[in-house]
């Protein structure tokens, strides 16, 4: 079959229908044979080999090629060297195996290609998204004043929260309209507060919002990595003395490394007292609202002026999928713009055009994924999946704590577990911390490049650590213990081999 004669679009003809069926079927088979059945979380191929492989890919852009051949090539050259997110040992990041329901929804989203910016591009989809937002507002115990929008993820949701906080504060404190007039001269006095382990997108947003990293004031955390309210009080006093304007408090519900949840109630009291916007970054921890065992950990989140929640993390949706929730919907006015061709002002009352609530114009119908997933899985089972992963994290933390060759860095509050390998001996003339960092880095890379496990690395108080992020409910304690055995095996092997080499080198030089 020549490719140029094949139907390119669905058009209701039998030829186009079979081309669609065959293409989706071929994509399916490739996923099953080149990805889903892989027995390792990563092929282990080095970045160099993969970059050569990509360069060597036979590009037939000039003439085109049959789609089934294209799909096969994708399977062989690309999918085989993917992070196998469905594998129980792919446990590095907040990077989930997607629910089958979410994947099926993706096919529908892609094929029907609705765009959420204006109602005339997403007639029923607009109302489904509104319905999902209303479900989410109820879930987070917001009242009928609330509203929200689906976003590409936490980065965008955090930026939106901080943008609205900035503009509301500048209007309130200075009677100035940022949307029309840009930043006022006093903007350099504005300060944002967050904990020292808040997500980097807080600083990134500060820069994007024209306030600069200098506007971010970080507050110390307690031994469980939660913002310390007394330290916040001290920072607020300092800012007051310096005549600076703290306008937003960012609380994190689920920090990326530790899963720690800031004390939301105490922070909401401070936010009220000091007239600050409270934004809760619940990108990771927001999913606890589905769990009957753990949802109490988010008590107080309903006092937030805005909330970030990600669905492509603990809600098991394929990337990308997130939401921004706003306690007082009229605050969207700081972003609202009208375009005659999309959302004319005169039309606002009878047809919803969601573009006014988003930083994106053309936007995917990601709400369908969450809708289909909840509709299929149900909140109760969803909650128990999350509970399983939290129990797994606390169980493996116990194993780590009891092992003298390993050090646990925190008591997990969600399903992330940070730990490190503890070296037994120190080669001559080596600094202990440096040596430990080197070994921990080596262990993590070996696990990755031998295709044994994909773990994350992070630093805690300057020390190199490894991290499990246990989103996959099918990962077992037994599998994690086997990975820990490998961690210790690789670590002690390196200590012996590399330690000896270094000792000998020392001898020859001395
Ligand atoms: C993941 C994450 C973000 C960023 O979200 P993206 O969806 O990756 O854009 C922000 N904050 C926290 C706490 C996160 O875990």
Short mmCIF file of C-alpha atoms and ligand atoms in Angstrom, two decimals:
data_model
loop_
_atom_site.label_atom_id
_atom_site.label_comp_id
_atom_site.label_asym_id
_atom_site.label_seq_id
_atom_site.Cartn_x
_atom_site.Cartn_y
_atom_site.Cartn_z
CA UNK A 1 0.00 0.00 0.00
CA UNK A 2 1.43 3.39 -0.89
CA UNK A 3 1.26 5.85 1.92
CA UNK A 4 0.12 8.87 -0.07
CA UNK A 5 -3.01 7.04 -1.17
CA UNK A 6 -4.04 6.17 2.38
CA UNK A 7 -6.78 8.22 4.05
CA UNK A 8 -5.33 10.94 6.28
CA UNK A 9 -8.42 12.05 8.18
CA UNK A 10 -11.53 10.43 9.57
CA UNK A 11 -14.30 11.49 7.23
CA UNK A 12 -17.03 8.92 7.67
CA UNK A 13 -15.91 6.83 4.69
CA UNK A 14 -15.29 3.11 5.21
CA UNK A 15 -11.66 3.60 4.03
CA UNK A 16 -11.00 6.25 6.65
CA UNK A 17 -12.65 4.13 9.34
CA UNK A 18 -10.46 1.15 8.62
CA UNK A 19 -7.35 3.34 8.43
CA UNK A 20 -8.23 4.71 11.88
CA UNK A 21 -8.89 1.26 13.32
CA UNK A 22 -5.66 -0.13 11.90
CA UNK A 23 -3.60 2.79 13.14
CA UNK A 24 -4.98 2.64 16.68
CA UNK A 25 -4.64 -1.13 16.67
CA UNK A 26 -1.02 -0.90 15.50
CA UNK A 27 -0.27 1.71 18.18
CA UNK A 28 -1.82 -0.61 20.74
CA UNK A 29 0.23 -3.61 19.64
CA UNK A 30 3.42 -1.56 19.70
CA UNK A 31 2.71 -0.41 23.23
CA UNK A 32 2.04 -3.97 24.32
CA UNK A 33 5.08 -5.52 22.62
CA UNK A 34 7.69 -2.80 22.94
CA UNK A 35 6.77 -1.25 26.28
CA UNK A 36 4.22 -2.87 28.53
CA UNK A 37 5.91 -6.29 28.58
CA UNK A 38 9.43 -5.05 29.28
CA UNK A 39 10.90 -6.85 32.27
CA UNK A 40 13.08 -3.95 33.36
CA UNK A 41 12.14 -0.37 34.32
CA UNK A 42 14.65 0.90 31.77
CA UNK A 43 16.69 -0.75 29.02
CA UNK A 44 19.83 0.70 30.61
CA UNK A 45 21.06 2.21 27.35
CA UNK A 46 23.42 5.14 27.92
CA UNK A 47 22.47 8.67 26.84
CA UNK A 48 25.23 8.53 24.23
CA UNK A 49 23.82 5.41 22.57
CA UNK A 50 20.30 6.86 22.59
CA UNK A 51 21.42 10.09 21.01
CA UNK A 52 23.18 8.10 18.26
CA UNK A 53 20.06 5.98 17.82
CA UNK A 54 17.92 9.10 17.41
CA UNK A 55 20.34 10.53 14.87
CA UNK A 56 20.36 7.28 12.93
CA UNK A 57 16.59 7.05 12.72
CA UNK A 58 15.64 6.64 9.13
CA UNK A 59 13.72 9.84 8.40
CA UNK A 60 11.52 9.59 5.35
CA UNK A 61 9.98 13.04 5.74
CA UNK A 62 10.48 13.85 2.08
CA UNK A 63 8.46 10.97 0.69
CA UNK A 64 6.44 9.56 3.57
CA UNK A 65 5.98 5.95 4.55
CA UNK A 66 3.19 3.55 5.51
CA UNK A 67 1.87 4.29 9.00
CA UNK A 68 2.23 0.76 10.30
CA UNK A 69 5.93 0.84 9.42
CA UNK A 70 6.30 4.19 11.17
CA UNK A 71 4.60 2.85 14.28
CA UNK A 72 6.79 -0.27 14.32
CA UNK A 73 9.91 1.83 14.09
CA UNK A 74 8.71 3.99 16.97
CA UNK A 75 8.26 0.84 19.04
CA UNK A 76 11.71 -0.54 18.23
CA UNK A 77 13.77 2.62 18.46
CA UNK A 78 11.91 4.77 20.96
CA UNK A 79 9.52 2.87 23.19
CA UNK A 80 12.05 0.17 24.09
CA UNK A 81 14.22 2.82 25.69
CA UNK A 82 11.53 4.58 27.68
CA UNK A 83 11.09 4.91 31.39
CA UNK A 84 8.68 2.02 31.95
CA UNK A 85 6.26 3.85 34.22
CA UNK A 86 4.15 0.72 34.57
CA UNK A 87 7.08 -1.28 36.01
CA UNK A 88 7.08 -1.73 39.81
CA UNK A 89 10.75 -0.64 40.02
CA UNK A 90 10.22 2.64 38.16
CA UNK A 91 9.93 4.61 41.38
CA UNK A 92 11.94 7.79 40.99
CA UNK A 93 9.60 10.71 40.58
CA UNK A 94 6.01 11.82 40.93
CA UNK A 95 5.55 10.03 37.65
CA UNK A 96 2.68 7.62 37.72
CA UNK A 97 1.56 4.60 35.79
CA UNK A 98 -1.57 5.95 34.09
CA UNK A 99 -4.90 4.25 34.69
CA UNK A 100 -6.16 2.29 31.70
CA UNK A 101 -9.30 4.45 31.86
CA UNK A 102 -7.13 7.55 31.48
CA UNK A 103 -5.32 6.08 28.48
CA UNK A 104 -8.61 5.22 26.79
CA UNK A 105 -9.76 8.77 27.48
CA UNK A 106 -6.59 10.07 25.80
CA UNK A 107 -7.55 8.29 22.58
CA UNK A 108 -10.95 9.97 22.71
CA UNK A 109 -9.46 13.36 23.61
CA UNK A 110 -6.98 13.18 20.75
CA UNK A 111 -9.38 11.91 18.14
CA UNK A 112 -12.15 14.36 18.93
CA UNK A 113 -9.75 17.27 19.52
CA UNK A 114 -12.04 19.65 21.37
CA UNK A 115 -10.54 22.95 22.39
CA UNK A 116 -11.58 24.33 25.74
CA UNK A 117 -11.03 28.03 25.04
CA UNK A 118 -14.41 28.83 23.57
CA UNK A 119 -17.77 27.11 23.83
CA UNK A 120 -18.12 26.87 20.05
CA UNK A 121 -15.05 24.57 20.00
CA UNK A 122 -16.06 22.32 22.91
CA UNK A 123 -19.83 22.36 23.24
CA UNK A 124 -20.47 19.48 25.63
CA UNK A 125 -16.85 19.33 26.82
CA UNK A 126 -17.12 22.83 28.33
CA UNK A 127 -19.90 21.64 30.63
CA UNK A 128 -18.07 18.45 31.53
CA UNK A 129 -15.06 20.50 32.60
CA UNK A 130 -17.32 22.82 34.59
CA UNK A 131 -18.89 19.77 36.22
CA UNK A 132 -15.49 18.34 37.15
CA UNK A 133 -14.40 21.68 38.59
CA UNK A 134 -17.53 21.78 40.66
CA UNK A 135 -16.85 18.22 41.89
CA UNK A 136 -13.32 19.27 42.83
CA UNK A 137 -14.51 22.40 44.63
CA UNK A 138 -16.85 20.22 46.69
CA UNK A 139 -14.06 17.73 47.35
CA UNK A 140 -11.89 20.53 48.74
CA UNK A 141 -14.88 21.90 50.69
CA UNK A 142 -15.09 25.16 48.78
CA UNK A 143 -18.55 26.77 48.58
CA UNK A 144 -20.59 28.03 45.61
CA UNK A 145 -18.38 31.14 45.25
CA UNK A 146 -15.53 28.93 44.07
CA UNK A 147 -14.41 28.11 40.58
CA UNK A 148 -11.40 26.73 38.78
CA UNK A 149 -9.95 25.46 35.56
CA UNK A 150 -7.93 22.51 34.27
CA UNK A 151 -4.26 23.30 33.69
CA UNK A 152 -1.17 21.66 32.27
CA UNK A 153 0.02 20.95 35.81
CA UNK A 154 1.41 22.41 38.99
CA UNK A 155 3.76 24.84 37.31
CA UNK A 156 0.91 26.61 35.60
CA UNK A 157 -1.45 26.37 38.57
CA UNK A 158 1.15 27.85 40.93
CA UNK A 159 1.85 30.68 38.51
CA UNK A 160 -1.87 31.43 38.31
CA UNK A 161 -2.29 31.47 42.08
CA UNK A 162 0.64 33.80 42.55
CA UNK A 163 -0.44 36.02 39.67
CA UNK A 164 -3.91 36.53 41.12
CA UNK A 165 -2.43 37.00 44.59
CA UNK A 166 -0.05 39.66 43.29
CA UNK A 167 -2.70 41.59 41.40
CA UNK A 168 -5.28 41.40 44.16
CA UNK A 169 -2.73 42.62 46.72
CA UNK A 170 -1.50 45.47 44.57
CA UNK A 171 -5.05 46.59 43.97
CA UNK A 172 -5.90 46.37 47.67
CA UNK A 173 -2.75 47.91 49.10
CA UNK A 174 -1.91 50.42 46.41
CA UNK A 175 -5.10 50.98 44.40
CA UNK A 176 -3.21 50.04 41.28
CA UNK A 177 -4.32 47.84 38.35
CA UNK A 178 -1.41 45.64 37.25
CA UNK A 179 -3.23 44.23 34.25
CA UNK A 180 -3.61 47.72 32.80
CA UNK A 181 -0.70 49.64 34.31
CA UNK A 182 2.01 47.04 34.78
CA UNK A 183 3.93 46.82 38.03
CA UNK A 184 3.80 49.81 40.40
CA UNK A 185 7.00 51.46 41.67
CA UNK A 186 6.45 49.80 45.08
CA UNK A 187 6.57 46.31 43.52
CA UNK A 188 10.10 45.76 44.77
CA UNK A 189 8.70 45.69 48.31
CA UNK A 190 6.37 42.75 47.68
CA UNK A 191 7.30 39.48 49.38
CA UNK A 192 6.11 35.89 48.96
CA UNK A 193 6.56 33.42 51.80
CA UNK A 194 7.00 29.68 51.46
CA UNK A 195 8.92 26.98 53.28
CA UNK A 196 12.52 26.21 52.43
CA UNK A 197 11.40 22.93 50.83
CA UNK A 198 8.61 24.45 48.71
CA UNK A 199 8.64 23.64 45.01
CA UNK A 200 11.04 25.62 42.81
CA UNK A 201 8.13 26.88 40.72
CA UNK A 202 7.39 29.39 43.50
CA UNK A 203 10.70 31.14 42.74
CA UNK A 204 10.21 30.61 39.04
CA UNK A 205 6.81 32.31 39.26
CA UNK A 206 8.28 35.20 41.24
CA UNK A 207 10.72 35.77 38.41
CA UNK A 208 8.03 35.46 35.73
CA UNK A 209 5.79 37.86 37.65
CA UNK A 210 8.45 40.55 37.56
CA UNK A 211 9.14 40.36 41.30
CA UNK A 212 12.37 38.42 41.01
CA UNK A 213 13.74 35.68 43.22
CA UNK A 214 14.48 38.41 45.77
CA UNK A 215 10.74 38.49 46.52
CA UNK A 216 10.76 34.93 47.86
CA UNK A 217 11.30 34.61 51.60
CA UNK A 218 11.79 31.04 52.75
CA UNK A 219 10.70 29.92 56.18
CA UNK A 220 12.44 27.17 58.16
CA UNK A 221 10.87 23.74 58.48
CA UNK A 222 10.64 21.45 61.50
CA UNK A 223 12.27 18.01 61.69
CA UNK A 224 9.42 16.60 59.58
CA UNK A 225 10.01 19.19 56.84
CA UNK A 226 6.83 21.16 57.58
CA UNK A 227 6.82 24.93 57.72
CA UNK A 228 7.34 26.07 61.28
CA UNK A 229 4.62 28.62 62.22
CA UNK A 230 6.82 30.30 64.86
CA UNK A 231 9.57 30.79 62.28
CA UNK A 232 6.93 32.29 60.01
CA UNK A 233 5.93 34.72 62.75
CA UNK A 234 9.55 35.80 63.11
CA UNK A 235 9.92 36.32 59.34
CA UNK A 236 6.71 38.35 59.24
CA UNK A 237 7.96 40.60 62.03
CA UNK A 238 11.25 41.12 60.23
CA UNK A 239 9.44 42.02 57.02
CA UNK A 240 7.20 44.43 58.88
CA UNK A 241 10.21 46.14 60.48
CA UNK A 242 11.81 46.58 57.08
CA UNK A 243 8.61 48.08 55.63
CA UNK A 244 8.20 45.22 53.16
CA UNK A 245 4.82 43.89 51.99
CA UNK A 246 4.23 40.14 52.45
CA UNK A 247 1.29 39.48 50.14
CA UNK A 248 1.10 35.74 49.71
CA UNK A 249 1.79 32.70 51.84
CA UNK A 250 2.41 29.50 49.91
CA UNK A 251 1.75 26.36 51.91
CA UNK A 252 2.77 23.01 50.47
CA UNK A 253 0.57 19.95 50.91
CA UNK A 254 3.01 17.25 49.89
CA UNK A 255 6.55 18.47 49.34
CA UNK A 256 8.23 16.82 46.38
CA UNK A 257 11.02 15.12 48.33
CA UNK A 258 9.40 14.29 51.65
CA UNK A 259 5.65 14.44 51.06
CA UNK A 260 5.43 16.69 54.11
CA UNK A 261 2.31 18.79 54.61
CA UNK A 262 2.59 22.27 56.09
CA UNK A 263 0.28 22.97 59.07
CA UNK A 264 -2.55 24.36 56.98
CA UNK A 265 -4.78 25.59 59.80
CA UNK A 266 -2.06 27.56 61.60
CA UNK A 267 -0.87 29.00 58.33
CA UNK A 268 -4.38 30.05 57.35
CA UNK A 269 -4.65 31.94 60.65
CA UNK A 270 -1.42 33.81 59.89
CA UNK A 271 -2.59 34.55 56.36
CA UNK A 272 -5.80 36.08 57.69
CA UNK A 273 -4.06 38.05 60.42
CA UNK A 274 -1.52 39.57 58.04
CA UNK A 275 -3.95 40.01 55.15
CA UNK A 276 -2.04 37.67 52.88
CA UNK A 277 -3.39 35.49 50.10
CA UNK A 278 -3.05 31.80 51.01
CA UNK A 279 -2.09 29.57 48.12
CA UNK A 280 -1.84 25.84 48.83
CA UNK A 281 0.37 23.85 46.50
CA UNK A 282 -1.31 20.46 46.77
CA UNK A 283 0.07 19.23 43.46
CA UNK A 284 1.18 16.03 45.15
CA UNK A 285 -0.88 15.74 48.33
CA UNK A 286 -4.25 16.89 46.97
CA UNK A 287 -5.14 13.29 46.18
CA UNK A 288 -5.43 12.56 49.91
CA UNK A 289 -8.91 14.06 49.63
CA UNK A 290 -9.95 10.77 48.01
CA UNK A 291 -8.77 8.70 50.98
CA UNK A 292 -10.98 8.17 53.99
CA UNK A 293 -7.92 7.27 56.08
CA UNK A 294 -5.74 10.25 55.19
CA UNK A 295 -7.97 13.12 54.02
CA UNK A 296 -7.87 14.70 57.51
CA UNK A 297 -4.24 15.60 56.78
CA UNK A 298 -5.57 18.29 54.44
CA UNK A 299 -7.86 19.85 57.05
CA UNK A 300 -7.70 23.61 56.67
CA UNK A 301 -7.09 23.54 52.91
CA UNK A 302 -10.61 24.96 52.50
CA UNK A 303 -9.32 28.29 53.87
CA UNK A 304 -6.92 28.66 50.94
CA UNK A 305 -7.64 31.43 48.47
CA UNK A 306 -6.34 29.17 45.73
CA UNK A 307 -5.24 25.56 45.38
CA UNK A 308 -2.97 23.72 42.97
CA UNK A 309 -3.78 20.06 42.39
CA UNK A 310 -2.15 17.73 39.89
CA UNK A 311 -3.86 14.71 38.42
CA UNK A 312 -0.83 13.34 36.60
CA UNK A 313 0.71 12.40 39.95
CA UNK A 314 -1.34 10.68 42.66
CA UNK A 315 -4.54 10.68 40.58
CA UNK A 316 -2.88 8.36 38.04
CA UNK A 317 -3.70 10.38 34.94
CA UNK A 318 -1.55 10.46 31.85
CA UNK A 319 0.44 13.65 31.42
CA UNK A 320 -0.62 16.39 31.38
CA UNK A 321 -3.51 17.03 33.73
CA UNK A 322 -3.89 19.43 36.63
CA UNK A 323 -6.25 22.00 38.05
CA UNK A 324 -6.26 25.42 39.62
CA UNK A 325 -9.04 26.09 42.13
CA UNK A 326 -10.04 29.54 43.30
CA UNK A 327 -12.11 30.21 46.42
CA UNK A 328 -13.65 33.42 45.09
CA UNK A 329 -14.44 33.14 41.41
CA UNK A 330 -14.62 36.91 40.87
CA UNK A 331 -10.84 36.98 41.38
CA UNK A 332 -10.47 35.57 37.87
CA UNK A 333 -11.13 39.17 36.80
CA UNK A 334 -7.40 39.86 37.08
CA UNK A 335 -6.80 37.55 34.14
CA UNK A 336 -9.88 38.21 32.10
CA UNK A 337 -9.47 39.50 28.57
CA UNK A 338 -11.97 39.57 25.75
CA UNK A 339 -11.34 38.72 22.12
CA UNK A 340 -14.15 39.43 19.71
CA UNK A 341 -13.53 36.23 17.80
CA UNK A 342 -13.43 33.98 20.90
CA UNK A 343 -15.29 35.33 23.88
CA UNK A 344 -16.94 38.66 23.13
CA UNK A 345 -17.94 40.49 26.28
CA UNK A 346 -21.57 40.58 25.18
CA UNK A 347 -21.75 36.78 25.14
CA UNK A 348 -20.51 36.13 28.69
CA UNK A 349 -23.88 35.66 30.31
CA UNK A 350 -25.26 32.81 28.20
CA UNK A 351 -22.32 30.75 26.93
CA UNK A 352 -19.32 29.89 29.04
CA UNK A 353 -16.02 30.48 27.25
CA UNK A 354 -13.40 29.05 29.57
CA UNK A 355 -10.52 30.99 28.01
CA UNK A 356 -11.02 33.80 30.53
CA UNK A 357 -9.88 31.52 33.36
CA UNK A 358 -6.76 30.19 31.75
CA UNK A 359 -3.27 31.24 30.76
CA UNK A 360 -3.62 28.91 27.79
CA UNK A 361 -5.80 29.67 24.80
CA UNK A 362 -6.13 26.42 22.85
CA UNK A 363 -6.48 23.82 25.55
CA UNK A 364 -6.99 20.06 25.76
CA UNK A 365 -10.10 18.38 27.12
CA UNK A 366 -8.11 16.81 29.96
CA UNK A 367 -11.11 16.91 32.26
CA UNK A 368 -12.43 13.88 30.39
CA UNK A 369 -9.58 11.72 31.69
CA UNK A 370 -10.37 12.48 35.28
CA UNK A 371 -14.08 12.11 34.63
CA UNK A 372 -13.70 8.68 33.03
CA UNK A 373 -11.24 7.52 35.70
CA UNK A 374 -13.45 8.51 38.62
CA UNK A 375 -16.52 7.19 36.87
CA UNK A 376 -14.82 3.83 36.35
CA UNK A 377 -12.69 3.39 39.46
CA UNK A 378 -14.91 5.16 41.98
CA UNK A 379 -13.69 7.30 44.86
CA UNK A 380 -13.56 4.41 47.34
CA UNK A 381 -11.20 2.26 45.28
CA UNK A 382 -9.18 5.32 44.31
CA UNK A 383 -8.74 6.09 47.99
CA UNK A 384 -7.66 2.56 48.79
CA UNK A 385 -5.02 2.65 46.02
CA UNK A 386 -3.55 5.75 47.63
CA UNK A 387 -3.73 4.15 51.08
CA UNK A 388 -1.84 1.12 49.77
CA UNK A 389 1.05 3.26 48.54
CA UNK A 390 1.25 5.21 51.79
CA UNK A 391 1.33 1.98 53.80
CA UNK A 392 4.04 0.64 51.49
CA UNK A 393 6.14 3.73 52.10
CA UNK A 394 5.86 3.47 55.84
CA UNK A 395 6.68 -0.25 55.75
CA UNK A 396 9.78 0.18 53.63
CA UNK A 397 10.83 3.07 55.86
CA UNK A 398 10.82 0.64 58.79
CA UNK A 399 13.04 -1.78 56.85
CA UNK A 400 15.45 1.04 56.03
CA UNK A 401 15.53 2.30 59.58
CA UNK A 402 16.34 -1.15 60.95
CA UNK A 403 19.23 -1.67 58.55
CA UNK A 404 22.58 -0.38 59.84
CA UNK A 405 23.89 -0.04 56.26
CA UNK A 406 21.13 2.43 55.42
CA UNK A 407 20.00 5.75 56.83
CA UNK A 408 16.39 6.97 56.68
CA UNK A 409 16.21 10.75 56.33
CA UNK A 410 12.63 11.30 57.45
CA UNK A 411 9.45 9.60 58.53
CA UNK A 412 7.39 9.49 55.32
CA UNK A 413 4.10 11.37 55.46
CA UNK A 414 3.00 10.42 51.93
CA UNK A 415 4.66 7.86 49.71
CA UNK A 416 8.12 9.35 49.12
CA UNK A 417 11.01 7.81 51.07
CA UNK A 418 14.43 9.47 51.20
CA UNK A 419 17.39 7.40 52.37
CA UNK A 420 21.05 6.79 51.81
CA UNK A 421 23.65 4.10 51.93
CA UNK A 422 26.06 4.37 54.85
CA UNK A 423 29.67 3.54 53.97
CA UNK A 424 31.46 1.13 56.32
CA UNK A 425 34.98 2.34 55.94
CA UNK A 426 36.74 5.42 54.70
CA UNK A 427 39.70 5.25 52.32
CA UNK A 428 42.78 7.13 53.47
CA UNK A 429 42.65 10.88 52.89
CA UNK A 430 38.97 10.96 51.98
CA UNK A 431 36.34 13.23 53.51
CA UNK A 432 33.46 11.13 54.87
CA UNK A 433 30.61 13.20 53.36
CA UNK A 434 32.26 13.38 49.95
CA UNK A 435 32.91 9.67 49.94
CA UNK A 436 29.34 8.95 50.96
CA UNK A 437 27.99 11.25 48.23
CA UNK A 438 30.16 9.53 45.65
CA UNK A 439 28.98 6.05 46.64
CA UNK A 440 25.30 7.03 46.77
CA UNK A 441 25.55 8.65 43.35
CA UNK A 442 27.27 5.55 42.01
CA UNK A 443 24.57 3.25 43.42
CA UNK A 444 21.77 5.24 41.87
CA UNK A 445 23.46 5.36 38.44
CA UNK A 446 24.30 1.67 38.51
CA UNK A 447 20.71 0.73 39.34
CA UNK A 448 19.54 2.89 36.42
CA UNK A 449 22.07 1.81 33.81
CA UNK A 450 21.81 -1.87 34.76
CA UNK A 451 18.07 -1.56 34.33
CA UNK A 452 17.48 -2.74 37.91
CA UNK A 453 15.51 0.20 39.29
CA UNK A 454 14.89 3.83 38.49
CA UNK A 455 15.37 5.78 41.72
CA UNK A 456 15.60 9.52 42.20
CA UNK A 457 18.48 11.39 43.75
CA UNK A 458 18.21 14.41 45.93
CA UNK A 459 20.22 16.33 48.49
CA UNK A 460 19.27 16.74 52.12
CA UNK A 461 21.35 19.27 54.05
CA UNK A 462 23.96 18.95 51.31
CA UNK A 463 24.13 15.16 51.49
CA UNK A 464 23.47 13.04 48.39
CA UNK A 465 20.49 10.74 48.98
CA UNK A 466 18.30 8.37 47.05
CA UNK A 467 14.54 8.51 46.90
CA UNK A 468 11.70 6.11 46.26
CA UNK A 469 8.48 7.74 45.12
CA UNK A 470 5.99 4.93 45.52
CA UNK A 471 3.04 5.80 43.32
CA UNK A 472 2.57 2.36 41.83
CA UNK A 473 0.18 0.37 44.06
CA UNK A 474 1.43 -2.83 42.44
CA UNK A 475 4.95 -2.40 43.80
CA UNK A 476 5.42 -4.76 46.75
CA UNK A 477 7.49 -4.52 49.92
CA UNK A 478 9.28 -7.66 48.77
CA UNK A 479 10.37 -5.94 45.53
CA UNK A 480 11.57 -2.90 47.44
CA UNK A 481 13.56 -5.03 49.84
CA UNK A 482 15.20 -6.73 46.86
CA UNK A 483 16.15 -3.28 45.52
CA UNK A 484 17.58 -2.36 48.92
CA UNK A 485 19.68 -5.52 48.84
CA UNK A 486 21.04 -4.40 45.45
CA UNK A 487 21.69 -0.94 46.89
CA UNK A 488 23.80 -2.48 49.63
CA UNK A 489 25.50 -4.93 47.29
CA UNK A 490 26.52 -2.21 44.83
CA UNK A 491 27.55 0.09 47.68
CA UNK A 492 29.80 -2.40 49.47
CA UNK A 493 31.29 -3.62 46.19
CA UNK A 494 32.21 -0.04 45.30
CA UNK A 495 33.64 0.54 48.75
CA UNK A 496 35.94 -2.46 48.39
CA UNK A 497 37.01 -1.94 44.75
CA UNK A 498 37.26 1.81 44.66
CA UNK A 499 38.44 2.11 48.25
CA UNK A 500 41.33 -0.26 47.56
CA UNK A 501 42.32 1.61 44.41
CA UNK A 502 42.34 4.90 46.27
CA UNK A 503 44.32 3.48 49.18
CA UNK A 504 46.92 2.10 46.76
CA UNK A 505 47.14 5.40 44.93
CA UNK A 506 47.74 7.11 48.27
CA UNK A 507 50.53 4.64 49.05
CA UNK A 508 52.31 5.19 45.70
CA UNK A 509 52.20 8.96 46.19
CA UNK A 510 53.36 8.96 49.79
C1 LIG B 1 5.09 18.43 40.62
C2 LIG B 1 4.96 19.58 41.48
C3 LIG B 1 4.85 20.88 40.94
C4 LIG B 1 4.98 21.14 39.47
O1 LIG B 1 3.92 20.58 38.78
P1 LIG B 1 4.01 20.13 37.25
O2 LIG B 1 2.75 19.38 37.09
O3 LIG B 1 5.23 19.29 37.12
O4 LIG B 1 4.07 21.36 36.43
C5 LIG B 1 4.65 21.92 41.83
N1 LIG B 1 4.58 21.71 43.15
C6 LIG B 1 4.70 20.48 43.70
C7 LIG B 1 4.63 20.33 45.18
C8 LIG B 1 4.89 19.37 42.88
O5 LIG B 1 5.02 18.16 43.42
#
